mmCIF file of C-alpha atoms in Angstrom:
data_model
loop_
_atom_site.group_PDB
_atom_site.id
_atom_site.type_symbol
_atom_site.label_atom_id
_atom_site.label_comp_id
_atom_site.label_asym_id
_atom_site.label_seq_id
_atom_site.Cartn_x
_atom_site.Cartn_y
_atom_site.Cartn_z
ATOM 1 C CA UNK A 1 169.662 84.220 -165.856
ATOM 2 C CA UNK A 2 168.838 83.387 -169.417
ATOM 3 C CA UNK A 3 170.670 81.819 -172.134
ATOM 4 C CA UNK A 4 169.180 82.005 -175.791
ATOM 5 C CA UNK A 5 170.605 80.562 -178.853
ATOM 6 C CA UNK A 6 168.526 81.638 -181.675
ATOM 7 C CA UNK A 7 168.002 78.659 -184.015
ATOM 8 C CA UNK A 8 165.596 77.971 -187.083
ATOM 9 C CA UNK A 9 164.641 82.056 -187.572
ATOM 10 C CA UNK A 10 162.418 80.793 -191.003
ATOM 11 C CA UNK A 11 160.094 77.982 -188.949
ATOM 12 C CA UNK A 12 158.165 80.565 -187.171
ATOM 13 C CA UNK A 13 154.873 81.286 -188.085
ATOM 14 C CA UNK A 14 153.971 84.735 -189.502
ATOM 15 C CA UNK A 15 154.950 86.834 -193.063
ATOM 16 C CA UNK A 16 157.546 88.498 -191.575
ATOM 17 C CA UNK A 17 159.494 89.226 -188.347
ATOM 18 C CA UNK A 18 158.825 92.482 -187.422
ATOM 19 C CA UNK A 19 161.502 94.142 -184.898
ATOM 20 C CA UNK A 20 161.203 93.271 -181.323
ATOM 21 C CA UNK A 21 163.316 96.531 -179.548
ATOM 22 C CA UNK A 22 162.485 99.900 -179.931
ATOM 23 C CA UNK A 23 165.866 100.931 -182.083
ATOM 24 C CA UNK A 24 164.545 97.716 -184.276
ATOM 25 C CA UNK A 25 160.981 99.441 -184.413
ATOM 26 C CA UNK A 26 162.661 102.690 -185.306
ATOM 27 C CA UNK A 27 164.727 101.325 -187.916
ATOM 28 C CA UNK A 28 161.673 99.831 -189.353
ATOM 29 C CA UNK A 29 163.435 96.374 -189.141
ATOM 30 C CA UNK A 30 161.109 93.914 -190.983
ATOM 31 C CA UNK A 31 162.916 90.731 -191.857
ATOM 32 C CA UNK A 32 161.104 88.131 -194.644
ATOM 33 C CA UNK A 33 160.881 84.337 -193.820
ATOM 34 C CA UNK A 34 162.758 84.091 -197.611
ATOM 35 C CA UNK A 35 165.719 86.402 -195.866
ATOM 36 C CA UNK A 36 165.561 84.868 -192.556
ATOM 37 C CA UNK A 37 166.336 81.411 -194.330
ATOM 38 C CA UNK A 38 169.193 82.400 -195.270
ATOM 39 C CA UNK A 39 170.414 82.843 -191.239
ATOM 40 C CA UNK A 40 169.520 79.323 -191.122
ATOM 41 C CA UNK A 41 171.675 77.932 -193.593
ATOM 42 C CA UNK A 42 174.944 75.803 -192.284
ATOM 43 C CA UNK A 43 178.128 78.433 -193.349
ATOM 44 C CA UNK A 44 179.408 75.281 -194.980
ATOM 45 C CA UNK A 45 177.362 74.432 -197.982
ATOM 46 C CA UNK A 46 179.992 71.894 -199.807
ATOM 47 C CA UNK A 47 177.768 69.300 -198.313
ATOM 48 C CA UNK A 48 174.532 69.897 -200.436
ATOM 49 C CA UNK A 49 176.391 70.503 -204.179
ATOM 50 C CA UNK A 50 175.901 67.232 -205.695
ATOM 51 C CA UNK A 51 171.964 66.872 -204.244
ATOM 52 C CA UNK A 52 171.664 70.827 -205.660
ATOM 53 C CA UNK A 53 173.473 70.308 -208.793
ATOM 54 C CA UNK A 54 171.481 66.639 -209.194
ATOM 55 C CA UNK A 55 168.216 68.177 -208.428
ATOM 56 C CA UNK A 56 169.083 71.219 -211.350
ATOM 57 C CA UNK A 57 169.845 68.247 -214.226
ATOM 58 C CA UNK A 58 166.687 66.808 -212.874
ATOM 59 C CA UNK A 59 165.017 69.602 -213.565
ATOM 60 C CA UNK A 60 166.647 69.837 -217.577
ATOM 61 C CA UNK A 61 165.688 66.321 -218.073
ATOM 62 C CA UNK A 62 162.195 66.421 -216.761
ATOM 63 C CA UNK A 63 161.620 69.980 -219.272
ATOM 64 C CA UNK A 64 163.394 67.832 -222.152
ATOM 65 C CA UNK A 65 160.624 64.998 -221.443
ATOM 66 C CA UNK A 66 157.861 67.763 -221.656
ATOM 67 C CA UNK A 67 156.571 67.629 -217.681
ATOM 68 C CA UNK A 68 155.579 71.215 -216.441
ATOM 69 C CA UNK A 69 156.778 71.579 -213.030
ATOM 70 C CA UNK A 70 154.025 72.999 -210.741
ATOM 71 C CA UNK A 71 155.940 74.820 -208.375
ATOM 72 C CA UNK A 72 159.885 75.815 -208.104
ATOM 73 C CA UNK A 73 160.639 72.548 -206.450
ATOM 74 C CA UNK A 74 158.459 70.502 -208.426
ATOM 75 C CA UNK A 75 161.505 68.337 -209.499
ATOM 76 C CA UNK A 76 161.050 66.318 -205.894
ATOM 77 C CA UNK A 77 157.423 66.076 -206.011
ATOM 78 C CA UNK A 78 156.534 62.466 -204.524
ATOM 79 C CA UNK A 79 161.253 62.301 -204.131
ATOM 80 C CA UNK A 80 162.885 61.901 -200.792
ATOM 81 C CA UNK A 81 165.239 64.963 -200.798
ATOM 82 C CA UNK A 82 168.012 62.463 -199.831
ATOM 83 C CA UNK A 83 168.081 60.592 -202.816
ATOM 84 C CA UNK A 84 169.394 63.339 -204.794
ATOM 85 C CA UNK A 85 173.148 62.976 -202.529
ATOM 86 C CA UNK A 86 173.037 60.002 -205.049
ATOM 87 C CA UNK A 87 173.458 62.173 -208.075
ATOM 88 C CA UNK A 88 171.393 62.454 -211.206
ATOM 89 C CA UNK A 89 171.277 58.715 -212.417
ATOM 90 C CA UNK A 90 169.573 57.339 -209.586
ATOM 91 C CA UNK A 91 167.272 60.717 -208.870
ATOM 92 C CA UNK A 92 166.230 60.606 -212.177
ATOM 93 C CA UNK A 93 165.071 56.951 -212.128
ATOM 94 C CA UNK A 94 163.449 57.506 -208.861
ATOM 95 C CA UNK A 95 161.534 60.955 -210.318
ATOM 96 C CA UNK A 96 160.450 59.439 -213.515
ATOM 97 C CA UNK A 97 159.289 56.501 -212.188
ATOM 98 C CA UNK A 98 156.959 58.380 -209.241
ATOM 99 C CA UNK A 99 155.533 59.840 -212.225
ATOM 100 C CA UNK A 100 155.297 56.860 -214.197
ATOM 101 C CA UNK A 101 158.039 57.746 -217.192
ATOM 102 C CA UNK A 102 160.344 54.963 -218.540
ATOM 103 C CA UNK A 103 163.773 55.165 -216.891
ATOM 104 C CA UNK A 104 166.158 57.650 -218.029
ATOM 105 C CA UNK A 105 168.499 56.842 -221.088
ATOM 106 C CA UNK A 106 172.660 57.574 -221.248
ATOM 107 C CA UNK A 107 171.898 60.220 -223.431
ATOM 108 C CA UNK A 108 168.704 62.150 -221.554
ATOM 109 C CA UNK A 109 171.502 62.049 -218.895
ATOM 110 C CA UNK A 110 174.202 63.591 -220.440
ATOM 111 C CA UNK A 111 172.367 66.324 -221.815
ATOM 112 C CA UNK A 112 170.765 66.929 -219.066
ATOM 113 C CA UNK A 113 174.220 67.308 -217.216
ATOM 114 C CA UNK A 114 175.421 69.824 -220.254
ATOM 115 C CA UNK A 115 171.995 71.900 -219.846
ATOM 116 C CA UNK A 116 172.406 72.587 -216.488
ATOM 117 C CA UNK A 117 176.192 73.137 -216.129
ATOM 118 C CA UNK A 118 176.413 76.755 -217.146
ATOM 119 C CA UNK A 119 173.152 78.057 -215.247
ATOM 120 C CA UNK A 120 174.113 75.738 -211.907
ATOM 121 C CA UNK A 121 177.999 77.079 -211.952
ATOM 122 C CA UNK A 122 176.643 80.545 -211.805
ATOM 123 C CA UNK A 123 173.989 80.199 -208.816
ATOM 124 C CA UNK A 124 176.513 78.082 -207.189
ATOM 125 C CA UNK A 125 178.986 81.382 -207.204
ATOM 126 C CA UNK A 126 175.853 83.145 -206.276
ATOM 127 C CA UNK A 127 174.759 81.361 -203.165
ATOM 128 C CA UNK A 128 178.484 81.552 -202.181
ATOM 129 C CA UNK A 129 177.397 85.045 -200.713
ATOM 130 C CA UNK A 130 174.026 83.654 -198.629
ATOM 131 C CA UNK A 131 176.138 82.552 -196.069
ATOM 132 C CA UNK A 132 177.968 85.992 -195.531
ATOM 133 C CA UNK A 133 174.245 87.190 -195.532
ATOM 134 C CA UNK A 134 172.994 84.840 -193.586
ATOM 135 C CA UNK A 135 175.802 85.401 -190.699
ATOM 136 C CA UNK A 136 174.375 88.811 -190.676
ATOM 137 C CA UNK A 137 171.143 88.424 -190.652
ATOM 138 C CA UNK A 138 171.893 86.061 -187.614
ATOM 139 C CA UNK A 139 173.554 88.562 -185.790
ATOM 140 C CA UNK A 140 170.608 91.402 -186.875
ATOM 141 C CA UNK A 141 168.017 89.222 -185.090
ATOM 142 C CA UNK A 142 170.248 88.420 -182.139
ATOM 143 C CA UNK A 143 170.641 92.189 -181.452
ATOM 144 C CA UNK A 144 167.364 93.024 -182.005
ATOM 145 C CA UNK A 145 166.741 90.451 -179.129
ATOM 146 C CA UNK A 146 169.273 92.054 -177.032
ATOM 147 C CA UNK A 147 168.398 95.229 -176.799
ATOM 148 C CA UNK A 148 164.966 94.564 -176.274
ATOM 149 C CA UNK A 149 165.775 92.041 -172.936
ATOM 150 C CA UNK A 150 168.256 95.670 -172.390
ATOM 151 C CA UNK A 151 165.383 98.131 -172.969
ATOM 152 C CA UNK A 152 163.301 95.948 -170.494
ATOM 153 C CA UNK A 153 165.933 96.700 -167.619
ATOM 154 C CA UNK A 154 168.506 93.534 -167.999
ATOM 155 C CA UNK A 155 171.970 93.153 -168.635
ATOM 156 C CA UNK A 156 173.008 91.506 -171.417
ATOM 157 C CA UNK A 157 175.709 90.112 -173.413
ATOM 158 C CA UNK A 158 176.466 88.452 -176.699
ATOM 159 C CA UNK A 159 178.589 85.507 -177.592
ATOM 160 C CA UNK A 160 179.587 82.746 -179.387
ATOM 161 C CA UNK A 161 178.476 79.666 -177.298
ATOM 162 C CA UNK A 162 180.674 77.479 -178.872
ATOM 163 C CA UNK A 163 182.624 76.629 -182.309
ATOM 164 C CA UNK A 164 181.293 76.539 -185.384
ATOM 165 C CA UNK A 165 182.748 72.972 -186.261
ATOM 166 C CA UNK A 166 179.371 72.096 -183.557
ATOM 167 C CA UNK A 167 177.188 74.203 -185.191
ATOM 168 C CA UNK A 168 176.839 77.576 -188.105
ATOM 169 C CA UNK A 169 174.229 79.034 -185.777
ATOM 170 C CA UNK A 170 176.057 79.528 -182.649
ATOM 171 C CA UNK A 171 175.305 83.163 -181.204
ATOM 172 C CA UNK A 172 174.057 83.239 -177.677
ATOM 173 C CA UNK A 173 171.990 85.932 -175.648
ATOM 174 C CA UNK A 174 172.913 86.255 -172.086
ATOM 175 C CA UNK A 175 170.462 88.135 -170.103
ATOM 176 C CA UNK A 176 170.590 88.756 -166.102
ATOM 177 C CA UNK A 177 168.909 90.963 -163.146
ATOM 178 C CA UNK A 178 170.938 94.363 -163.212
ATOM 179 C CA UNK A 179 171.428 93.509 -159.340
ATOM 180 C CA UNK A 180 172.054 97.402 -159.023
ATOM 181 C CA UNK A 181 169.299 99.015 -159.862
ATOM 182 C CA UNK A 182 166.848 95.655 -159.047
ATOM 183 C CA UNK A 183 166.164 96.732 -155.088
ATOM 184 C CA UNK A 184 168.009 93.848 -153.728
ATOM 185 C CA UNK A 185 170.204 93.636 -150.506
ATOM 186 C CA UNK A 186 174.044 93.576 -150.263
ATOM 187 C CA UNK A 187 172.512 89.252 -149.051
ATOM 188 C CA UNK A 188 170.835 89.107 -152.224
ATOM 189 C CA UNK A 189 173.864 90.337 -154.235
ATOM 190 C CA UNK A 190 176.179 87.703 -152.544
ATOM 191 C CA UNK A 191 173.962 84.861 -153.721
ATOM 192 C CA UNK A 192 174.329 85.724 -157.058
#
């Protein structure tokens, strides 16, 4: 028997997951590590606002100081992601001084705040949909695993393995000998 619960569909190495069953094949199912983050994301994303919405005023503040940011999370560069649960104040006085800038003022941080409120407020609404997509994208993979442990002779069933209070990513592939078309004895059938 075999019990898979897909976790962490983004961390695997390649450009893109390419479908794994035939039908998948067929359908041309081709799945981007950007898209397959998204399965990976926890349905509840309350948790991360204030580092998200932190990290976005860091972000104002650093282009109102004049630093180019290298890369679309160059706002952390050199930052401990967790330090931006803290909120702006202390982010920003951790960012500025890896880059050695003077410590943020009252006023660099309230503007900072006010630039980023409108354009934060609308990706927030925004990324309320990833986790819809995400869900799906979930279940796309796990089905495309299914049917190819099916097409290879088992039987198999999907689930939930347990609630989603102990984890988002909780579909689960159950996969077994078809013990009727395997060749084995009415003996072999009892000790299953």
């Amino acid at each position: 028997m075999l019990l898979m619960v897909p976790c962490c569909l983004h961390k695997q190495a390649g450009l893109a997951r390419h479908a794994r069953s035939a039908a998948g094949k067929r359908a041309r199912l081709e799945l981007s590590p950007a898209a397959l983050k998204k399965a990976s994301m926890a349905a509840d994303s309350a948790s991360t606002v204030v580092s998200r919405r932190a990290r976005m005023e860091l972000r104002e503040l650093l282009r109102a100081r004049g630093v180019v940011l290298e890369t679309a999370r160059g706002e952390m560069d050199g930052v401990q992601s967790r330090v931006a649960r803290r909120g702006l104040q202390e982010l920003a006085r951790v960012a500025l001084n890896k880059r050695g800038l003077t410590p943020p003022t009252d006023e660099e941080i309230a503007a900072a705040i006010y630039a980023a409120g409108p354009k934060f407020e609308t990706l927030r609404r925004l990324s309320l949909l990833e986790v819809v997509y995400g869900d799906y994208l979930e279940l796309l993979v796990l089905l495309d695993r299914a049917l190819l442990l099916a097409e290879s002779g088992l039987l198999v069933s999907t689930c939930r393995a347990f609630p989603s209070a102990a984890s988002d990513r909780n579909l689960a592939i159950i996969a077994q000998p078809d013990i009727s078309t395997a060749g084995y004895s009415s003996d072999d059938v009892k000790a299953f």
